[in-house]
């Protein structure tokens, strides 16, 4: 008997679309399934001002496939020179839905990020006043801190003091990879939530080194040990409204990843929903898939849920999802979950609610 589930159309609360040819190449893989996405601002140069975000949003809208219905939810890249009034204007006009904090040097294209968080307090206070959320890449950057400990150390040394200093600020800890992160979010007040990626639900650090070094599993924050992966899966599939999907789909041409100093990022947009349904089924929690992918995110961002629905169907045969995407910038490898995927998004349909 075939199994189907219908859920409200999902959103992606953390997405890298890049720019130019790469943007045009990857955008169809997101808009096929997702209605909206929080667009990461780590371009080169980054999206820092309201004017930058307007121009970037227009480039995204221009790159949309004909007939696609998709709303890019823009963010600004926080720097130590960010003007609180520019942020407030961009939020007031509805242009941006969040500001993104990258600790300088934490990840791909984060050189213009924040070195000393006390310097951005005026911006954060203004954001708290107007209710604009802060998305954060929660890792310390000091070379002395072990790469597998950087998230846990960030919570103690940066996040907790920040939340005490600006208690009204609404924060999203993005791409949480540790049980420390999960526990911290659960123990906090309701102005803290977290996104989880599909790949961190499906791999742990062993995958990066299985039989050799596997650059396509390298992303930041780096995948942790299996016990952490289990904690992420439990949180995602629990229905808890503080956790929601942010794929962190981050395309890089293979040449940039398969290199002596390969860059961080996993491209997972093409199979994100199939992977998620697979994980939720394994955890016996398909009834919570809609909360994670389609309801909890809009609730936290105070946006309406999507009216349309999508249907996922479990196919008898494994899906044949392309292993890579050809782009003018080179081949981009698609996330390989190393298992057969059977859940296909088969239908998008308008739906009536009472
Ligand atoms: C992202 C990228 O490539 O832009 N890479 C990644 O490993 N996740 C940046 C980020 O979100 O850390
Ligand atoms: Zn990211």
GROMACS .gro file of C-alpha atoms and ligand atoms in nm:
model
  367
    1UNK     CA    1   0.000   0.000   0.000
    2UNK     CA    2   0.140   0.337  -0.093
    3UNK     CA    3   0.183   0.588   0.182
    4UNK     CA    4   0.126   0.957   0.126
    5UNK     CA    5   0.136   1.257   0.353
    6UNK     CA    6   0.016   1.606   0.279
    7UNK     CA    7   0.175   1.895   0.463
    8UNK     CA    8   0.167   2.270   0.426
    9UNK     CA    9   0.429   2.383   0.178
   10UNK     CA   10   0.758   2.405   0.368
   11UNK     CA   11   1.003   2.696   0.404
   12UNK     CA   12   1.380   2.690   0.434
   13UNK     CA   13   1.494   2.905   0.726
   14UNK     CA   14   1.864   2.909   0.627
   15UNK     CA   15   1.973   2.901   0.265
   16UNK     CA   16   2.272   3.010   0.056
   17UNK     CA   17   2.165   3.105  -0.296
   18UNK     CA   18   2.490   3.279  -0.400
   19UNK     CA   19   2.473   3.516  -0.697
   20UNK     CA   20   2.507   3.534  -1.076
   21UNK     CA   21   2.529   3.205  -1.265
   22UNK     CA   22   2.532   2.995  -0.946
   23UNK     CA   23   2.212   3.164  -0.823
   24UNK     CA   24   2.038   3.086  -1.152
   25UNK     CA   25   2.155   2.725  -1.139
   26UNK     CA   26   2.055   2.645  -0.780
   27UNK     CA   27   1.736   2.847  -0.737
   28UNK     CA   28   1.510   2.595  -0.919
   29UNK     CA   29   1.610   2.325  -0.668
   30UNK     CA   30   1.474   2.537  -0.383
   31UNK     CA   31   1.160   2.682  -0.538
   32UNK     CA   32   1.040   2.339  -0.650
   33UNK     CA   33   0.948   2.253  -0.290
   34UNK     CA   34   0.993   2.561  -0.071
   35UNK     CA   35   0.768   2.868  -0.062
   36UNK     CA   36   1.009   3.097   0.120
   37UNK     CA   37   1.365   3.096   0.244
   38UNK     CA   38   1.579   3.304   0.474
   39UNK     CA   39   1.855   3.412   0.237
   40UNK     CA   40   2.205   3.417   0.379
   41UNK     CA   41   2.393   3.741   0.313
   42UNK     CA   42   2.750   3.602   0.290
   43UNK     CA   43   2.814   3.705  -0.068
   44UNK     CA   44   3.145   3.855  -0.172
   45UNK     CA   45   3.114   4.141  -0.085
   46UNK     CA   46   2.846   4.072   0.179
   47UNK     CA   47   2.489   4.208   0.186
   48UNK     CA   48   2.540   4.472   0.452
   49UNK     CA   49   2.293   4.755   0.396
   50UNK     CA   50   1.926   4.783   0.313
   51UNK     CA   51   2.027   4.898  -0.036
   52UNK     CA   52   2.243   4.585  -0.081
   53UNK     CA   53   1.951   4.365   0.027
   54UNK     CA   54   1.709   4.537  -0.213
   55UNK     CA   55   1.947   4.482  -0.503
   56UNK     CA   56   2.011   4.118  -0.405
   57UNK     CA   57   1.640   4.048  -0.364
   58UNK     CA   58   1.579   4.187  -0.714
   59UNK     CA   59   1.851   3.964  -0.860
   60UNK     CA   60   1.689   3.662  -0.693
   61UNK     CA   61   1.344   3.754  -0.825
   62UNK     CA   62   1.490   3.804  -1.174
   63UNK     CA   63   1.650   3.460  -1.159
   64UNK     CA   64   1.327   3.280  -1.067
   65UNK     CA   65   1.208   3.018  -1.313
   66UNK     CA   66   0.896   3.131  -1.499
   67UNK     CA   67   0.579   3.069  -1.299
   68UNK     CA   68   0.761   2.996  -0.973
   69UNK     CA   69   0.603   3.124  -0.654
   70UNK     CA   70   0.878   3.197  -0.408
   71UNK     CA   71   0.948   3.470  -0.157
   72UNK     CA   72   1.309   3.541  -0.060
   73UNK     CA   73   1.324   3.656   0.302
   74UNK     CA   74   1.624   3.884   0.310
   75UNK     CA   75   1.882   3.928   0.586
   76UNK     CA   76   2.163   4.174   0.650
   77UNK     CA   77   2.518   4.073   0.731
   78UNK     CA   78   2.609   4.227   1.065
   79UNK     CA   79   2.940   4.416   1.074
   80UNK     CA   80   3.094   4.634   1.340
   81UNK     CA   81   3.001   4.933   1.119
   82UNK     CA   82   2.632   4.840   1.076
   83UNK     CA   83   2.403   5.139   1.129
   84UNK     CA   84   2.111   5.059   1.362
   85UNK     CA   85   1.888   5.303   1.175
   86UNK     CA   86   1.955   5.139   0.838
   87UNK     CA   87   1.860   4.806   0.994
   88UNK     CA   88   1.541   4.952   1.145
   89UNK     CA   89   1.442   5.107   0.811
   90UNK     CA   90   1.500   4.783   0.621
   91UNK     CA   91   1.293   4.593   0.879
   92UNK     CA   92   1.019   4.857   0.888
   93UNK     CA   93   0.969   4.839   0.513
   94UNK     CA   94   0.936   4.460   0.533
   95UNK     CA   95   1.251   4.410   0.323
   96UNK     CA   96   1.450   4.211   0.580
   97UNK     CA   97   1.332   3.948   0.825
   98UNK     CA   98   1.653   3.907   1.025
   99UNK     CA   99   2.014   4.013   1.070
  100UNK     CA  100   2.291   3.754   1.053
  101UNK     CA  101   2.585   3.738   1.291
  102UNK     CA  102   2.899   3.568   1.166
  103UNK     CA  103   3.187   3.574   1.409
  104UNK     CA  104   3.477   3.692   1.187
  105UNK     CA  105   3.654   3.393   1.034
  106UNK     CA  106   3.399   3.134   1.152
  107UNK     CA  107   3.303   3.004   0.807
  108UNK     CA  108   3.288   3.063   0.430
  109UNK     CA  109   3.295   3.437   0.345
  110UNK     CA  110   3.286   3.556   0.706
  111UNK     CA  111   3.590   3.785   0.697
  112UNK     CA  112   3.379   4.099   0.740
  113UNK     CA  113   3.202   3.947   1.041
  114UNK     CA  114   3.206   4.060   1.402
  115UNK     CA  115   3.535   4.045   1.593
  116UNK     CA  116   3.419   4.208   1.915
  117UNK     CA  117   3.053   4.151   1.986
  118UNK     CA  118   3.034   4.439   2.234
  119UNK     CA  119   3.078   4.677   1.936
  120UNK     CA  120   2.742   4.575   1.789
  121UNK     CA  121   2.538   4.619   2.108
  122UNK     CA  122   2.360   4.933   1.977
  123UNK     CA  123   2.238   4.741   1.671
  124UNK     CA  124   2.126   4.445   1.883
  125UNK     CA  125   1.942   4.674   2.124
  126UNK     CA  126   1.761   4.841   1.836
  127UNK     CA  127   1.669   4.498   1.698
  128UNK     CA  128   1.531   4.395   2.037
  129UNK     CA  129   1.322   4.712   2.043
  130UNK     CA  130   1.165   4.646   1.704
  131UNK     CA  131   1.143   4.267   1.743
  132UNK     CA  132   1.381   4.185   1.457
  133UNK     CA  133   1.545   3.844   1.509
  134UNK     CA  134   1.919   3.776   1.503
  135UNK     CA  135   2.034   3.465   1.315
  136UNK     CA  136   2.364   3.348   1.450
  137UNK     CA  137   2.645   3.125   1.339
  138UNK     CA  138   2.722   2.994   1.686
  139UNK     CA  139   3.089   2.901   1.686
  140UNK     CA  140   3.390   3.062   1.847
  141UNK     CA  141   3.680   3.114   1.612
  142UNK     CA  142   3.991   3.096   1.832
  143UNK     CA  143   4.240   2.849   1.692
  144UNK     CA  144   4.304   2.711   2.044
  145UNK     CA  145   3.948   2.582   2.076
  146UNK     CA  146   3.903   2.237   1.924
  147UNK     CA  147   3.685   2.249   1.612
  148UNK     CA  148   3.444   1.995   1.765
  149UNK     CA  149   3.401   2.214   2.077
  150UNK     CA  150   3.346   2.550   1.910
  151UNK     CA  151   2.967   2.545   1.934
  152UNK     CA  152   2.956   2.445   2.300
  153UNK     CA  153   3.219   2.705   2.391
  154UNK     CA  154   3.026   2.971   2.197
  155UNK     CA  155   2.716   2.904   2.405
  156UNK     CA  156   2.900   2.960   2.732
  157UNK     CA  157   3.129   3.244   2.634
  158UNK     CA  158   2.927   3.444   2.378
  159UNK     CA  159   2.560   3.347   2.359
  160UNK     CA  160   2.472   3.330   2.728
  161UNK     CA  161   2.643   3.665   2.812
  162UNK     CA  162   2.479   3.823   2.505
  163UNK     CA  163   2.133   3.705   2.611
  164UNK     CA  164   2.194   3.853   2.955
  165UNK     CA  165   2.310   4.183   2.806
  166UNK     CA  166   2.021   4.217   2.556
  167UNK     CA  167   1.745   4.005   2.712
  168UNK     CA  168   1.474   4.121   2.473
  169UNK     CA  169   1.659   4.008   2.160
  170UNK     CA  170   1.499   3.725   1.965
  171UNK     CA  171   1.768   3.482   1.850
  172UNK     CA  172   1.790   3.185   1.617
  173UNK     CA  173   2.086   2.958   1.680
  174UNK     CA  174   2.138   2.830   1.331
  175UNK     CA  175   2.244   2.484   1.222
  176UNK     CA  176   2.282   2.347   1.575
  177UNK     CA  177   2.509   2.042   1.571
  178UNK     CA  178   2.547   1.940   1.935
  179UNK     CA  179   2.337   1.810   2.221
  180UNK     CA  180   2.476   2.110   2.415
  181UNK     CA  181   2.299   2.337   2.165
  182UNK     CA  182   1.975   2.140   2.185
  183UNK     CA  183   1.979   2.142   2.567
  184UNK     CA  184   2.057   2.512   2.577
  185UNK     CA  185   1.766   2.601   2.347
  186UNK     CA  186   1.530   2.382   2.548
  187UNK     CA  187   1.634   2.544   2.875
  188UNK     CA  188   1.602   2.900   2.745
  189UNK     CA  189   1.310   3.140   2.737
  190UNK     CA  190   1.090   3.154   2.430
  191UNK     CA  191   1.305   3.418   2.259
  192UNK     CA  192   1.554   3.150   2.151
  193UNK     CA  193   1.497   2.893   1.876
  194UNK     CA  194   1.719   2.681   1.654
  195UNK     CA  195   1.738   2.557   1.299
  196UNK     CA  196   1.864   2.212   1.208
  197UNK     CA  197   1.998   2.103   0.869
  198UNK     CA  198   1.899   1.787   0.686
  199UNK     CA  199   2.257   1.667   0.656
  200UNK     CA  200   2.333   1.697   1.027
  201UNK     CA  201   2.034   1.469   1.091
  202UNK     CA  202   2.180   1.209   0.853
  203UNK     CA  203   2.556   1.213   0.906
  204UNK     CA  204   2.799   1.231   1.191
  205UNK     CA  205   3.173   1.294   1.191
  206UNK     CA  206   3.256   0.938   1.093
  207UNK     CA  207   3.105   1.001   0.751
  208UNK     CA  208   3.365   1.269   0.683
  209UNK     CA  209   3.646   1.015   0.722
  210UNK     CA  210   3.491   0.691   0.601
  211UNK     CA  211   3.759   0.510   0.399
  212UNK     CA  212   3.927   0.842   0.315
  213UNK     CA  213   3.857   1.211   0.342
  214UNK     CA  214   3.514   1.306   0.208
  215UNK     CA  215   3.507   1.677   0.128
  216UNK     CA  216   3.139   1.678   0.038
  217UNK     CA  217   3.051   1.607   0.400
  218UNK     CA  218   3.260   1.900   0.521
  219UNK     CA  219   3.050   2.191   0.635
  220UNK     CA  220   3.056   2.429   0.927
  221UNK     CA  221   2.965   2.376   1.199
  222UNK     CA  222   3.135   2.042   1.138
  223UNK     CA  223   2.933   1.724   1.199
  224UNK     CA  224   2.992   1.594   1.552
  225UNK     CA  225   2.992   1.245   1.706
  226UNK     CA  226   2.693   1.015   1.673
  227UNK     CA  227   2.547   1.091   2.016
  228UNK     CA  228   2.507   1.453   1.906
  229UNK     CA  229   2.346   1.343   1.579
  230UNK     CA  230   2.095   1.141   1.783
  231UNK     CA  231   2.012   1.446   1.996
  232UNK     CA  232   1.950   1.652   1.681
  233UNK     CA  233   1.721   1.385   1.540
  234UNK     CA  234   1.527   1.362   1.864
  235UNK     CA  235   1.478   1.741   1.877
  236UNK     CA  236   1.378   1.773   1.510
  237UNK     CA  237   1.126   1.493   1.523
  238UNK     CA  238   0.980   1.582   1.864
  239UNK     CA  239   0.735   1.844   1.737
  240UNK     CA  240   0.891   2.097   1.979
  241UNK     CA  241   0.814   2.438   1.829
  242UNK     CA  242   1.160   2.577   1.905
  243UNK     CA  243   1.321   2.361   1.634
  244UNK     CA  244   1.272   2.402   1.261
  245UNK     CA  245   1.430   2.336   0.924
  246UNK     CA  246   1.714   2.543   0.785
  247UNK     CA  247   1.883   2.335   0.518
  248UNK     CA  248   2.203   2.544   0.510
  249UNK     CA  249   2.225   2.428   0.150
  250UNK     CA  250   2.554   2.587   0.047
  251UNK     CA  251   2.670   2.514  -0.309
  252UNK     CA  252   3.037   2.522  -0.404
  253UNK     CA  253   3.183   2.396  -0.731
  254UNK     CA  254   3.351   2.058  -0.684
  255UNK     CA  255   3.691   2.208  -0.763
  256UNK     CA  256   3.663   2.433  -0.457
  257UNK     CA  257   3.570   2.142  -0.230
  258UNK     CA  258   3.798   1.871  -0.366
  259UNK     CA  259   4.113   2.064  -0.296
  260UNK     CA  260   4.407   2.075  -0.055
  261UNK     CA  261   4.207   2.335   0.138
  262UNK     CA  262   3.848   2.252   0.048
  263UNK     CA  263   3.576   2.492   0.150
  264UNK     CA  264   3.286   2.423   0.384
  265UNK     CA  265   2.930   2.373   0.261
  266UNK     CA  266   2.692   2.093   0.161
  267UNK     CA  267   2.451   2.130  -0.130
  268UNK     CA  268   2.129   1.957  -0.021
  269UNK     CA  269   1.838   2.154  -0.171
  270UNK     CA  270   1.749   1.890  -0.435
  271UNK     CA  271   1.676   1.614  -0.183
  272UNK     CA  272   1.606   1.803   0.140
  273UNK     CA  273   1.239   1.705   0.170
  274UNK     CA  274   1.305   1.342   0.069
  275UNK     CA  275   1.582   1.318   0.328
  276UNK     CA  276   1.364   1.473   0.595
  277UNK     CA  277   1.071   1.240   0.533
  278UNK     CA  278   1.318   0.950   0.547
  279UNK     CA  279   1.450   1.062   0.887
  280UNK     CA  280   1.105   1.130   1.030
  281UNK     CA  281   0.984   0.789   0.915
  282UNK     CA  282   1.287   0.620   1.071
  283UNK     CA  283   1.210   0.799   1.397
  284UNK     CA  284   0.841   0.702   1.377
  285UNK     CA  285   0.751   1.071   1.370
  286UNK     CA  286   0.601   1.149   1.029
  287UNK     CA  287   0.320   1.321   1.216
  288UNK     CA  288   0.570   1.590   1.323
  289UNK     CA  289   0.722   1.654   0.981
  290UNK     CA  290   0.484   1.939   0.907
  291UNK     CA  291   0.564   2.114   1.236
  292UNK     CA  292   0.937   2.098   1.167
  293UNK     CA  293   0.929   2.192   0.798
  294UNK     CA  294   0.624   2.416   0.767
  295UNK     CA  295   0.480   2.542   1.096
  296UNK     CA  296   0.744   2.611   1.363
  297UNK     CA  297   0.954   2.844   1.147
  298UNK     CA  298   0.674   3.084   1.049
  299UNK     CA  299   0.551   3.084   1.410
  300UNK     CA  300   0.891   3.192   1.540
  301UNK     CA  301   0.941   3.452   1.266
  302UNK     CA  302   0.582   3.574   1.323
  303UNK     CA  303   0.488   3.515   0.961
  304UNK     CA  304   0.178   3.340   0.828
  305UNK     CA  305   0.205   2.971   0.742
  306UNK     CA  306   0.180   2.882   0.374
  307UNK     CA  307  -0.168   2.812   0.245
  308UNK     CA  308  -0.066   2.559  -0.022
  309UNK     CA  309   0.010   2.198   0.054
  310UNK     CA  310   0.257   1.952  -0.087
  311UNK     CA  311   0.214   1.578  -0.096
  312UNK     CA  312   0.496   1.337  -0.021
  313UNK     CA  313   0.457   0.984  -0.147
  314UNK     CA  314   0.660   0.681  -0.053
  315UNK     CA  315   0.765   0.517  -0.380
  316UNK     CA  316   0.830   0.145  -0.404
  317UNK     CA  317   1.154   0.205  -0.597
  318UNK     CA  318   1.439   0.426  -0.474
  319UNK     CA  319   1.426   0.778  -0.618
  320UNK     CA  320   1.681   0.870  -0.880
  321UNK     CA  321   1.792   1.210  -0.760
  322UNK     CA  322   2.077   1.351  -0.972
  323UNK     CA  323   2.411   1.314  -0.793
  324UNK     CA  324   2.524   1.654  -0.914
  325UNK     CA  325   2.416   1.977  -1.075
  326UNK     CA  326   2.596   2.123  -1.375
  327UNK     CA  327   2.649   2.498  -1.348
  328UNK     CA  328   2.849   2.747  -1.555
  329UNK     CA  329   3.084   2.768  -1.254
  330UNK     CA  330   3.140   2.391  -1.251
  331UNK     CA  331   2.976   2.074  -1.121
  332UNK     CA  332   2.815   2.093  -0.777
  333UNK     CA  333   2.782   1.761  -0.593
  334UNK     CA  334   2.445   1.698  -0.427
  335UNK     CA  335   2.437   1.571  -0.067
  336UNK     CA  336   2.457   1.191  -0.065
  337UNK     CA  337   2.272   1.051   0.238
  338UNK     CA  338   2.424   0.707   0.164
  339UNK     CA  339   2.087   0.538   0.176
  340UNK     CA  340   1.806   0.484  -0.071
  341UNK     CA  341   1.544   0.759  -0.057
  342UNK     CA  342   1.183   0.666  -0.128
  343UNK     CA  343   0.984   0.977  -0.034
  344UNK     CA  344   0.908   1.194  -0.336
  345UNK     CA  345   0.734   1.529  -0.345
  346UNK     CA  346   0.465   1.439  -0.595
  347UNK     CA  347   0.208   1.714  -0.593
  348UNK     CA  348   0.165   2.076  -0.508
  349UNK     CA  349  -0.194   2.169  -0.473
  350UNK     CA  350  -0.396   2.459  -0.347
  351UNK     CA  351  -0.596   2.359  -0.045
  352UNK     CA  352  -0.894   2.502   0.132
  353UNK     CA  353  -0.901   2.546   0.505
  354UNK     CA  354  -1.214   2.620   0.703
  355LIG     C1  355   2.834   2.810   0.435
  355LIG     C2  356   2.872   2.866   0.297
  355LIG     O1  357   2.932   2.793   0.218
  355LIG     O2  358   2.838   2.982   0.268
  355LIG     N1  359   2.911   2.693   0.461
  355LIG     C3  360   2.880   2.596   0.549
  355LIG     O3  361   2.965   2.510   0.570
  355LIG     N2  362   2.766   2.590   0.610
  355LIG     C4  363   2.850   2.914   0.540
  355LIG     C5  364   2.784   2.880   0.671
  355LIG     O4  365   2.662   2.882   0.684
  355LIG     O5  366   2.855   2.846   0.766
  356LIG    ZN1  367   2.490   2.860   0.623
   0.00000   0.00000   0.00000
